[in-house]
């Protein structure tokens, strides 16, 4: 092994780690013992590597990050009944839910207010994205395949946000599209789209309302009812229109 | 999530290192925070897929890296750099250790090709083995070694540049 080859090997070697036990590294170190210039370079390089490791690990971490992580992660933390121990109980609950959901709905339950409340409740409890992608085209295709509204129109500022995925929900025997957008610091923005003819009293003009812990914006366009929901203030949500 | 993988404990164990990795990739505090938050959010929803608690750390770093590359909205190609390509980039003398601080390092990382940034960050940040880095980045072992060598050489070249040529 010559000094050039030895240098190539030693440049990617971390002193004090298992890298030093590699046979190629050992051969390179042997060459360094024979070549004073290489040895000098190696000694300087070790100091450099150590400093690099210290500096990488010294990068300051924002104080509030830990709390923000926990706050966001716990919104949709998988509940206890996902565990194997409670499968039978979960199955029983699912059967009961299906039974009650299949019952004829009382008149008035297809109001927009009820729709809004149900959709917000769904995402606060738990929701599932049946497709995860940052490309809107396959999302529209997926929704259309599942008979959910796919030809929705997004306001320009909203359309600029990265999309994360989508899911299909049911409400009053109708399919509802749920599109998840990444708003950045405020987390996920949920856009729900449903056939407007199936929702009574849809807002004719844009309407803002706080529902549970989310802020919502609602509007009707092109025969569809839209509901946008997220964490944050009203002014922030307004900025997307 | 599995009962034996308490979320809060996993946050305390890994969030700082994850953030530093994200910062190395993204270069911006806000984006780095978003990446870390999103990673733990995914852990809270998909953590049941990780059967071995000892694999959680690797899962976290892999997921964060995938989130980062997806956010760039482009396919990251992994050209097979031969180790010999490093020859022309080996600086004669490493920069003095006293010239290396976090501010200098972050500026140089921002200039470093994204292909090398991730393996170099894992190399220094977590003392990950080459095999671990290969697993996290989903690239062959030989590719990891060549990228680290090339990345380190590039960083050294930037750091030994005269001050007035730095950005």
Coordinates of C-alpha atoms in Angstrom, one line a residue, chain A residues 4-5 7-9 11-14 17-19 22 41 44-45 47-49 51-53 55-63 65-66 68-70 72-79 82 127 129 132 134-135 160-164 182 184-185 188 190, chain B residues 1 7-8 11-12 15-16 19-20 23-24 29 33-34 36-38 40-42 44-46 48 70 73 83-84 87 90-95 97 100-102 105 109 120-130 145 148-149 152-153 155-156 159:
Chain A
X4 CA -1.8 7.9 -1.4
X5 CA -4.0 4.8 -1.0
X7 CA -4.7 8.6 2.9
X8 CA -7.8 7.7 0.9
X9 CA -8.7 5.1 3.5
X11 CA -9.7 10.2 5.6
X12 CA -13.0 8.4 6.3
X13 CA -11.8 6.8 9.6
X14 CA -12.9 7.9 13.0
X17 CA -14.3 3.8 17.0
X18 CA -14.6 0.3 15.4
X19 CA -13.3 1.9 12.2
X22 CA -10.7 -2.6 9.9
X41 CA -1.1 14.3 8.1
X44 CA -3.7 16.4 12.2
X45 CA -6.6 14.6 10.6
X47 CA -7.7 16.2 15.6
X48 CA -9.9 17.4 12.8
X49 CA -12.2 14.4 13.0
X51 CA -13.4 18.5 16.4
X52 CA -15.9 17.7 13.7
X53 CA -17.7 15.1 15.9
X55 CA -19.1 20.4 16.7
X56 CA -21.8 18.3 15.1
X57 CA -23.0 17.3 18.6
X58 CA -22.8 20.8 19.9
X59 CA -25.4 22.3 17.5
X60 CA -28.0 24.0 19.7
X61 CA -31.4 22.3 19.9
X62 CA -34.5 24.6 20.2
X63 CA -35.8 24.5 23.7
X65 CA -38.9 21.3 20.3
X66 CA -39.5 18.5 22.7
X68 CA -43.9 20.5 20.2
X69 CA -43.0 16.9 19.2
X70 CA -45.0 15.4 22.0
X72 CA -48.1 16.8 17.7
X73 CA -47.4 13.1 18.1
X74 CA -50.0 12.6 20.8
X75 CA -52.9 14.0 18.6
X76 CA -53.0 10.8 16.7
X77 CA -51.2 8.4 19.0
X78 CA -52.5 4.9 18.4
X79 CA -55.0 4.1 21.1
X82 CA -54.5 -1.5 18.8
X127 CA -57.8 9.2 10.9
X129 CA -54.7 8.2 5.0
X132 CA -49.6 8.8 1.1
X134 CA -46.7 14.4 -2.3
X135 CA -48.2 14.2 -5.7
X160 CA -49.0 25.8 -3.0
X161 CA -48.8 23.7 0.1
X162 CA -47.2 20.3 -0.1
X163 CA -49.7 17.5 -0.1
X164 CA -49.1 14.6 2.2
X182 CA -48.6 20.3 5.1
X184 CA -45.4 23.7 8.0
X185 CA -45.2 25.1 11.5
X188 CA -51.5 19.3 9.0
X190 CA -57.3 18.9 6.6
Chain B
X1 CA -47.4 2.1 19.5
X7 CA -43.2 7.7 23.2
X8 CA -42.0 10.2 25.6
X11 CA -38.4 11.4 22.3
X12 CA -36.0 12.1 25.2
X15 CA -34.9 14.0 19.5
X16 CA -31.7 16.0 19.9
X19 CA -32.8 17.4 15.1
X20 CA -29.0 17.8 14.5
X23 CA -30.4 20.5 10.6
X24 CA -27.4 19.1 8.8
X29 CA -34.0 25.5 12.1
X33 CA -38.0 21.1 13.6
X34 CA -40.7 20.2 11.1
X36 CA -38.3 15.9 13.6
X37 CA -41.9 16.6 14.5
X38 CA -43.2 14.7 11.5
X40 CA -42.2 11.3 15.7
X41 CA -45.8 11.9 14.4
X42 CA -45.2 8.9 12.0
X44 CA -46.9 7.5 16.9
X45 CA -49.1 6.2 14.0
X46 CA -46.9 3.6 12.5
X48 CA -46.5 -0.7 15.8
X70 CA -39.5 13.6 -0.3
X73 CA -39.9 16.6 -4.6
X83 CA -13.3 5.9 -4.4
X84 CA -10.5 6.9 -6.7
X87 CA -7.9 11.4 -5.0
X90 CA -7.7 15.3 -0.9
X91 CA -6.4 18.5 0.6
X92 CA -2.8 18.5 1.6
X93 CA -3.3 19.5 5.2
X94 CA -6.5 19.4 7.3
X95 CA -7.6 22.7 8.7
X97 CA -8.9 22.2 14.8
X100 CA -13.6 24.5 13.1
X101 CA -16.7 25.7 15.0
X102 CA -20.4 25.0 14.5
X105 CA -19.3 23.8 9.9
X109 CA -22.5 21.9 5.1
X120 CA -21.3 12.8 6.6
X121 CA -23.7 14.0 9.2
X122 CA -24.5 10.4 10.4
X123 CA -20.7 9.7 10.3
X124 CA -19.9 12.4 12.7
X125 CA -23.1 12.9 14.7
X126 CA -23.9 9.4 15.8
X127 CA -20.7 7.5 15.2
X128 CA -22.9 5.2 13.2
X129 CA -21.1 2.2 11.6
X130 CA -20.9 2.2 7.8
X145 CA -17.7 4.8 2.2
X148 CA -18.1 9.9 3.3
X149 CA -14.5 10.1 2.0
X152 CA -15.0 14.8 4.3
X153 CA -12.5 15.8 1.7
X155 CA -15.5 19.9 3.8
X156 CA -11.8 20.1 4.5
X159 CA -12.4 25.0 5.6

